[in-house]
């Protein structure tokens, strides 16, 4: 039964972690509250924001922001650079249909700031073994039930906020963390950073959908 359940849970490439620790990137976390189902783990939305006013985005370069003791410090710079570039490109690709990206502050310009705050790669050998052998599958499923994360699959944390580019008033902010699914339906077991890539795809898509919904709500 445990094996069957673990196989049936293989929709999507990542799932939300149970908690996320603020990194300090956003500086002020006092406004953020636990998100509802389908939202980031911690969320803030300025109730006074009319999202219809914003049709342009000034996007700061995606940052890697973590303390000295973070595992990120041990990740090769080339790998981190690839992750940063991938996340920024994915966000731009998702939002370009609704927004014009600009290089300077101005009226109707939302300034978007994003950071990768935690990354753990999958332990490829253990991930493969715990996906193929019955004892490994069972133990991985039990670990997911108890901790929220399957065995050896990797994880990633991120924070973002948007402010008005002229007044610097915060429009929204979010803190989230995701862990890799054991079974993704893709041939990606040997990609150490597959959880990060899956999370970046998910976050970019969610941001696009959320902003569209906010603009529609503001129009009512």
PDB file of C-alpha atoms in Angstrom:
ATOM      1  CA  UNK A   1       0.000   0.000   0.000  1.00  0.00           C
ATOM      2  CA  UNK A   2       2.862   2.366   0.861  1.00  0.00           C
ATOM      3  CA  UNK A   3       4.543   1.618  -2.477  1.00  0.00           C
ATOM      4  CA  UNK A   4       1.303   2.230  -4.394  1.00  0.00           C
ATOM      5  CA  UNK A   5       0.691   5.497  -2.559  1.00  0.00           C
ATOM      6  CA  UNK A   6       4.181   6.748  -3.345  1.00  0.00           C
ATOM      7  CA  UNK A   7       3.703   5.989  -7.034  1.00  0.00           C
ATOM      8  CA  UNK A   8       0.320   7.703  -7.165  1.00  0.00           C
ATOM      9  CA  UNK A   9       1.803  10.856  -5.612  1.00  0.00           C
ATOM     10  CA  UNK A  10       4.086  11.362  -8.594  1.00  0.00           C
ATOM     11  CA  UNK A  11       2.123  14.184 -10.228  1.00  0.00           C
ATOM     12  CA  UNK A  12       4.243  17.295 -10.709  1.00  0.00           C
ATOM     13  CA  UNK A  13       7.947  17.640 -10.117  1.00  0.00           C
ATOM     14  CA  UNK A  14       7.888  19.297  -6.687  1.00  0.00           C
ATOM     15  CA  UNK A  15       5.644  19.683  -3.686  1.00  0.00           C
ATOM     16  CA  UNK A  16       5.482  22.400  -1.063  1.00  0.00           C
ATOM     17  CA  UNK A  17       7.659  21.994   2.010  1.00  0.00           C
ATOM     18  CA  UNK A  18       6.052  22.172   5.421  1.00  0.00           C
ATOM     19  CA  UNK A  19       7.936  25.277   6.492  1.00  0.00           C
ATOM     20  CA  UNK A  20      10.319  27.947   5.262  1.00  0.00           C
ATOM     21  CA  UNK A  21      12.780  29.923   7.344  1.00  0.00           C
ATOM     22  CA  UNK A  22      13.102  33.630   6.426  1.00  0.00           C
ATOM     23  CA  UNK A  23      16.616  34.354   5.185  1.00  0.00           C
ATOM     24  CA  UNK A  24      16.783  38.100   5.749  1.00  0.00           C
ATOM     25  CA  UNK A  25      16.505  38.998   2.062  1.00  0.00           C
ATOM     26  CA  UNK A  26      13.157  40.735   2.565  1.00  0.00           C
ATOM     27  CA  UNK A  27      14.423  42.464   5.738  1.00  0.00           C
ATOM     28  CA  UNK A  28      10.941  43.102   7.173  1.00  0.00           C
ATOM     29  CA  UNK A  29       8.805  39.980   7.678  1.00  0.00           C
ATOM     30  CA  UNK A  30       6.314  41.475  10.133  1.00  0.00           C
ATOM     31  CA  UNK A  31       3.614  41.844   7.459  1.00  0.00           C
ATOM     32  CA  UNK A  32       3.790  38.280   6.202  1.00  0.00           C
ATOM     33  CA  UNK A  33       1.256  35.697   7.352  1.00  0.00           C
ATOM     34  CA  UNK A  34       0.829  31.970   6.641  1.00  0.00           C
ATOM     35  CA  UNK A  35      -0.527  31.504   3.144  1.00  0.00           C
ATOM     36  CA  UNK A  36      -3.783  29.759   2.292  1.00  0.00           C
ATOM     37  CA  UNK A  37      -3.921  26.517   0.331  1.00  0.00           C
ATOM     38  CA  UNK A  38      -2.255  26.970  -3.039  1.00  0.00           C
ATOM     39  CA  UNK A  39      -0.282  30.010  -1.868  1.00  0.00           C
ATOM     40  CA  UNK A  40       3.295  30.442  -0.675  1.00  0.00           C
ATOM     41  CA  UNK A  41       4.051  29.448   2.914  1.00  0.00           C
ATOM     42  CA  UNK A  42       4.252  33.100   3.990  1.00  0.00           C
ATOM     43  CA  UNK A  43       2.399  35.843   2.114  1.00  0.00           C
ATOM     44  CA  UNK A  44       1.668  39.558   2.218  1.00  0.00           C
ATOM     45  CA  UNK A  45      -0.528  41.543  -0.168  1.00  0.00           C
ATOM     46  CA  UNK A  46      -0.949  45.282   0.243  1.00  0.00           C
ATOM     47  CA  UNK A  47      -4.749  45.769   0.424  1.00  0.00           C
ATOM     48  CA  UNK A  48      -4.446  49.257  -1.071  1.00  0.00           C
ATOM     49  CA  UNK A  49      -2.742  48.123  -4.271  1.00  0.00           C
ATOM     50  CA  UNK A  50      -4.620  48.594  -7.527  1.00  0.00           C
ATOM     51  CA  UNK A  51      -2.799  46.083  -9.699  1.00  0.00           C
ATOM     52  CA  UNK A  52      -4.369  47.541 -12.855  1.00  0.00           C
ATOM     53  CA  UNK A  53      -2.021  50.511 -12.462  1.00  0.00           C
ATOM     54  CA  UNK A  54       1.001  48.380 -13.200  1.00  0.00           C
ATOM     55  CA  UNK A  55       1.769  47.289 -16.735  1.00  0.00           C
ATOM     56  CA  UNK A  56       5.581  47.380 -16.595  1.00  0.00           C
ATOM     57  CA  UNK A  57       8.177  45.529 -14.513  1.00  0.00           C
ATOM     58  CA  UNK A  58      11.652  46.595 -13.458  1.00  0.00           C
ATOM     59  CA  UNK A  59      13.237  43.289 -12.480  1.00  0.00           C
ATOM     60  CA  UNK A  60      16.299  43.310 -10.277  1.00  0.00           C
ATOM     61  CA  UNK A  61      18.844  40.571 -11.026  1.00  0.00           C
ATOM     62  CA  UNK A  62      17.907  37.367  -9.211  1.00  0.00           C
ATOM     63  CA  UNK A  63      20.121  36.948  -6.164  1.00  0.00           C
ATOM     64  CA  UNK A  64      21.425  34.075  -4.112  1.00  0.00           C
ATOM     65  CA  UNK A  65      20.923  35.136  -0.512  1.00  0.00           C
ATOM     66  CA  UNK A  66      21.938  32.855   2.337  1.00  0.00           C
ATOM     67  CA  UNK A  67      24.017  32.828   5.485  1.00  0.00           C
ATOM     68  CA  UNK A  68      27.589  31.562   5.678  1.00  0.00           C
ATOM     69  CA  UNK A  69      26.469  28.259   7.205  1.00  0.00           C
ATOM     70  CA  UNK A  70      23.999  27.585   4.416  1.00  0.00           C
ATOM     71  CA  UNK A  71      24.679  24.610   2.107  1.00  0.00           C
ATOM     72  CA  UNK A  72      24.576  27.130  -0.738  1.00  0.00           C
ATOM     73  CA  UNK A  73      28.109  28.201   0.179  1.00  0.00           C
ATOM     74  CA  UNK A  74      29.382  24.772  -0.911  1.00  0.00           C
ATOM     75  CA  UNK A  75      27.624  24.718  -4.293  1.00  0.00           C
ATOM     76  CA  UNK A  76      29.885  25.435  -7.287  1.00  0.00           C
ATOM     77  CA  UNK A  77      29.459  28.962  -8.598  1.00  0.00           C
ATOM     78  CA  UNK A  78      28.764  27.688 -12.084  1.00  0.00           C
ATOM     79  CA  UNK A  79      25.801  25.692 -10.789  1.00  0.00           C
ATOM     80  CA  UNK A  80      24.467  28.686  -8.868  1.00  0.00           C
ATOM     81  CA  UNK A  81      24.895  30.920 -11.898  1.00  0.00           C
ATOM     82  CA  UNK A  82      22.937  28.451 -14.005  1.00  0.00           C
ATOM     83  CA  UNK A  83      20.126  28.379 -11.437  1.00  0.00           C
ATOM     84  CA  UNK A  84      19.969  32.177 -11.206  1.00  0.00           C
ATOM     85  CA  UNK A  85      19.908  32.528 -14.989  1.00  0.00           C
ATOM     86  CA  UNK A  86      17.263  29.836 -15.339  1.00  0.00           C
ATOM     87  CA  UNK A  87      14.968  31.384 -12.712  1.00  0.00           C
ATOM     88  CA  UNK A  88      15.268  34.893 -14.152  1.00  0.00           C
ATOM     89  CA  UNK A  89      14.663  33.691 -17.714  1.00  0.00           C
ATOM     90  CA  UNK A  90      11.664  31.617 -16.623  1.00  0.00           C
ATOM     91  CA  UNK A  91      10.041  34.500 -14.749  1.00  0.00           C
ATOM     92  CA  UNK A  92      10.569  36.867 -17.667  1.00  0.00           C
ATOM     93  CA  UNK A  93       9.165  34.321 -20.109  1.00  0.00           C
ATOM     94  CA  UNK A  94       6.029  33.825 -18.024  1.00  0.00           C
ATOM     95  CA  UNK A  95       5.340  37.517 -17.406  1.00  0.00           C
ATOM     96  CA  UNK A  96       6.238  39.031 -20.776  1.00  0.00           C
ATOM     97  CA  UNK A  97       2.745  38.392 -22.143  1.00  0.00           C
ATOM     98  CA  UNK A  98       1.232  40.724 -19.543  1.00  0.00           C
ATOM     99  CA  UNK A  99       4.015  43.187 -18.763  1.00  0.00           C
ATOM    100  CA  UNK A 100       6.670  45.222 -20.522  1.00  0.00           C
ATOM    101  CA  UNK A 101      10.097  44.847 -18.926  1.00  0.00           C
ATOM    102  CA  UNK A 102      11.855  48.175 -18.455  1.00  0.00           C
ATOM    103  CA  UNK A 103      15.239  49.349 -17.172  1.00  0.00           C
ATOM    104  CA  UNK A 104      14.219  52.412 -15.157  1.00  0.00           C
ATOM    105  CA  UNK A 105      11.676  53.319 -12.453  1.00  0.00           C
ATOM    106  CA  UNK A 106       8.586  55.203 -13.525  1.00  0.00           C
ATOM    107  CA  UNK A 107       4.782  55.470 -13.299  1.00  0.00           C
ATOM    108  CA  UNK A 108       3.076  52.090 -13.568  1.00  0.00           C
ATOM    109  CA  UNK A 109       6.347  50.254 -12.977  1.00  0.00           C
ATOM    110  CA  UNK A 110       6.468  47.416 -10.462  1.00  0.00           C
ATOM    111  CA  UNK A 111       9.934  46.584  -9.138  1.00  0.00           C
ATOM    112  CA  UNK A 112      10.329  42.833  -8.740  1.00  0.00           C
ATOM    113  CA  UNK A 113      12.983  41.402  -6.418  1.00  0.00           C
ATOM    114  CA  UNK A 114      13.664  37.663  -6.163  1.00  0.00           C
ATOM    115  CA  UNK A 115      16.203  35.578  -4.257  1.00  0.00           C
ATOM    116  CA  UNK A 116      17.115  31.920  -4.039  1.00  0.00           C
ATOM    117  CA  UNK A 117      17.584  31.424  -0.312  1.00  0.00           C
ATOM    118  CA  UNK A 118      18.262  27.703   0.043  1.00  0.00           C
ATOM    119  CA  UNK A 119      19.202  24.877  -2.314  1.00  0.00           C
ATOM    120  CA  UNK A 120      19.935  21.217  -1.699  1.00  0.00           C
ATOM    121  CA  UNK A 121      20.654  18.931  -4.608  1.00  0.00           C
ATOM    122  CA  UNK A 122      19.345  15.414  -4.777  1.00  0.00           C
ATOM    123  CA  UNK A 123      21.659  12.618  -3.734  1.00  0.00           C
ATOM    124  CA  UNK A 124      21.446  10.908  -7.114  1.00  0.00           C
ATOM    125  CA  UNK A 125      22.553   7.411  -6.116  1.00  0.00           C
ATOM    126  CA  UNK A 126      20.275   7.269  -3.071  1.00  0.00           C
ATOM    127  CA  UNK A 127      17.402   8.823  -5.003  1.00  0.00           C
ATOM    128  CA  UNK A 128      17.636   6.170  -7.708  1.00  0.00           C
ATOM    129  CA  UNK A 129      17.982   3.283  -5.256  1.00  0.00           C
ATOM    130  CA  UNK A 130      15.090   4.438  -3.088  1.00  0.00           C
ATOM    131  CA  UNK A 131      12.949   4.699  -6.228  1.00  0.00           C
ATOM    132  CA  UNK A 132      13.606   1.168  -7.494  1.00  0.00           C
ATOM    133  CA  UNK A 133      13.901  -1.190  -4.523  1.00  0.00           C
ATOM    134  CA  UNK A 134      10.763  -2.013  -2.492  1.00  0.00           C
ATOM    135  CA  UNK A 135      12.404  -1.280   0.892  1.00  0.00           C
ATOM    136  CA  UNK A 136      13.740   2.016  -0.445  1.00  0.00           C
ATOM    137  CA  UNK A 137      10.354   2.997  -1.849  1.00  0.00           C
ATOM    138  CA  UNK A 138       8.626   2.183   1.431  1.00  0.00           C
ATOM    139  CA  UNK A 139      11.166   4.101   3.525  1.00  0.00           C
ATOM    140  CA  UNK A 140      10.971   7.101   1.202  1.00  0.00           C
ATOM    141  CA  UNK A 141       7.179   7.138   1.437  1.00  0.00           C
ATOM    142  CA  UNK A 142       7.320   6.916   5.228  1.00  0.00           C
ATOM    143  CA  UNK A 143       9.864   9.756   5.329  1.00  0.00           C
ATOM    144  CA  UNK A 144       7.536  11.894   3.211  1.00  0.00           C
ATOM    145  CA  UNK A 145       4.648  11.246   5.587  1.00  0.00           C
ATOM    146  CA  UNK A 146       6.721  12.111   8.665  1.00  0.00           C
ATOM    147  CA  UNK A 147       8.796  15.035   7.352  1.00  0.00           C
ATOM    148  CA  UNK A 148       7.019  16.187   4.186  1.00  0.00           C
ATOM    149  CA  UNK A 149      10.027  15.377   1.999  1.00  0.00           C
ATOM    150  CA  UNK A 150      10.856  12.138   0.130  1.00  0.00           C
ATOM    151  CA  UNK A 151      14.313  10.618   0.473  1.00  0.00           C
ATOM    152  CA  UNK A 152      17.277  12.264  -1.281  1.00  0.00           C
ATOM    153  CA  UNK A 153      15.237  14.347  -3.735  1.00  0.00           C
ATOM    154  CA  UNK A 154      16.564  17.868  -3.100  1.00  0.00           C
ATOM    155  CA  UNK A 155      14.865  21.112  -2.094  1.00  0.00           C
ATOM    156  CA  UNK A 156      14.891  24.851  -2.712  1.00  0.00           C
ATOM    157  CA  UNK A 157      13.744  27.980  -0.905  1.00  0.00           C
ATOM    158  CA  UNK A 158      12.915  31.360  -2.350  1.00  0.00           C
ATOM    159  CA  UNK A 159      11.682  34.811  -1.448  1.00  0.00           C
ATOM    160  CA  UNK A 160      10.259  37.598  -3.553  1.00  0.00           C
ATOM    161  CA  UNK A 161       8.595  40.942  -3.274  1.00  0.00           C
ATOM    162  CA  UNK A 162       7.381  43.716  -5.513  1.00  0.00           C
ATOM    163  CA  UNK A 163       7.440  47.401  -4.644  1.00  0.00           C
ATOM    164  CA  UNK A 164       6.273  50.515  -6.427  1.00  0.00           C
ATOM    165  CA  UNK A 165       9.345  51.644  -8.349  1.00  0.00           C
ATOM    166  CA  UNK A 166       8.866  55.306  -7.384  1.00  0.00           C
ATOM    167  CA  UNK A 167       7.511  55.233  -3.823  1.00  0.00           C
ATOM    168  CA  UNK A 168       9.136  51.918  -2.768  1.00  0.00           C
ATOM    169  CA  UNK A 169       5.861  50.903  -1.102  1.00  0.00           C
ATOM    170  CA  UNK A 170       5.623  47.123  -0.847  1.00  0.00           C
ATOM    171  CA  UNK A 171       2.911  45.666  -3.061  1.00  0.00           C
ATOM    172  CA  UNK A 172       3.292  42.010  -2.161  1.00  0.00           C
ATOM    173  CA  UNK A 173       5.832  39.601  -0.698  1.00  0.00           C
ATOM    174  CA  UNK A 174       6.183  35.855  -0.361  1.00  0.00           C
ATOM    175  CA  UNK A 175       8.421  33.210   1.200  1.00  0.00           C
ATOM    176  CA  UNK A 176       8.198  29.631   0.005  1.00  0.00           C
ATOM    177  CA  UNK A 177      10.083  26.326  -0.103  1.00  0.00           C
ATOM    178  CA  UNK A 178       9.585  23.219  -2.219  1.00  0.00           C
ATOM    179  CA  UNK A 179      10.982  19.706  -2.248  1.00  0.00           C
ATOM    180  CA  UNK A 180      11.448  17.323  -5.145  1.00  0.00           C
ATOM    181  CA  UNK A 181       8.854  14.705  -5.931  1.00  0.00           C
ATOM    182  CA  UNK A 182      10.089  11.132  -5.941  1.00  0.00           C
ATOM    183  CA  UNK A 183       8.387  10.373  -9.248  1.00  0.00           C
ATOM    184  CA  UNK A 184       8.006  13.163 -11.792  1.00  0.00           C
ATOM    185  CA  UNK A 185       7.106  11.283 -14.948  1.00  0.00           C
ATOM    186  CA  UNK A 186      10.297  12.601 -16.522  1.00  0.00           C
ATOM    187  CA  UNK A 187      13.687  11.038 -17.165  1.00  0.00           C
ATOM    188  CA  UNK A 188      15.366  13.394 -14.700  1.00  0.00           C
ATOM    189  CA  UNK A 189      16.667  11.138 -11.946  1.00  0.00           C
ATOM    190  CA  UNK A 190      20.272  11.979 -12.805  1.00  0.00           C
ATOM    191  CA  UNK A 191      19.722  15.741 -12.704  1.00  0.00           C
ATOM    192  CA  UNK A 192      21.006  16.743  -9.264  1.00  0.00           C
ATOM    193  CA  UNK A 193      19.187  20.095  -9.372  1.00  0.00           C
ATOM    194  CA  UNK A 194      15.870  18.845 -10.731  1.00  0.00           C
ATOM    195  CA  UNK A 195      13.976  19.980  -7.609  1.00  0.00           C
ATOM    196  CA  UNK A 196      15.248  23.533  -8.024  1.00  0.00           C
ATOM    197  CA  UNK A 197      14.349  23.646 -11.698  1.00  0.00           C
ATOM    198  CA  UNK A 198      10.896  22.229 -11.011  1.00  0.00           C
ATOM    199  CA  UNK A 199      10.301  24.775  -8.258  1.00  0.00           C
ATOM    200  CA  UNK A 200      11.406  27.658 -10.478  1.00  0.00           C
ATOM    201  CA  UNK A 201       8.988  26.553 -13.200  1.00  0.00           C
ATOM    202  CA  UNK A 202       6.198  26.280 -10.643  1.00  0.00           C
ATOM    203  CA  UNK A 203       6.863  29.646  -8.980  1.00  0.00           C
ATOM    204  CA  UNK A 204       7.056  31.514 -12.290  1.00  0.00           C
ATOM    205  CA  UNK A 205       3.775  30.002 -13.455  1.00  0.00           C
ATOM    206  CA  UNK A 206       2.061  30.743 -10.151  1.00  0.00           C
ATOM    207  CA  UNK A 207       3.289  34.340 -10.174  1.00  0.00           C
ATOM    208  CA  UNK A 208       1.882  34.896 -13.647  1.00  0.00           C
ATOM    209  CA  UNK A 209      -1.487  33.405 -12.711  1.00  0.00           C
ATOM    210  CA  UNK A 210      -1.662  35.268  -9.402  1.00  0.00           C
ATOM    211  CA  UNK A 211      -0.904  38.652 -10.959  1.00  0.00           C
ATOM    212  CA  UNK A 212      -3.513  38.091 -13.651  1.00  0.00           C
ATOM    213  CA  UNK A 213      -6.108  37.260 -11.024  1.00  0.00           C
ATOM    214  CA  UNK A 214      -5.189  40.355  -9.020  1.00  0.00           C
ATOM    215  CA  UNK A 215      -5.609  42.591 -12.055  1.00  0.00           C
ATOM    216  CA  UNK A 216      -8.982  41.046 -12.774  1.00  0.00           C
ATOM    217  CA  UNK A 217     -10.092  41.511  -9.163  1.00  0.00           C
ATOM    218  CA  UNK A 218      -9.008  45.152  -9.204  1.00  0.00           C
ATOM    219  CA  UNK A 219     -11.130  45.698 -12.310  1.00  0.00           C
ATOM    220  CA  UNK A 220     -14.342  44.600 -10.581  1.00  0.00           C
TER     221      UNK A 220
END
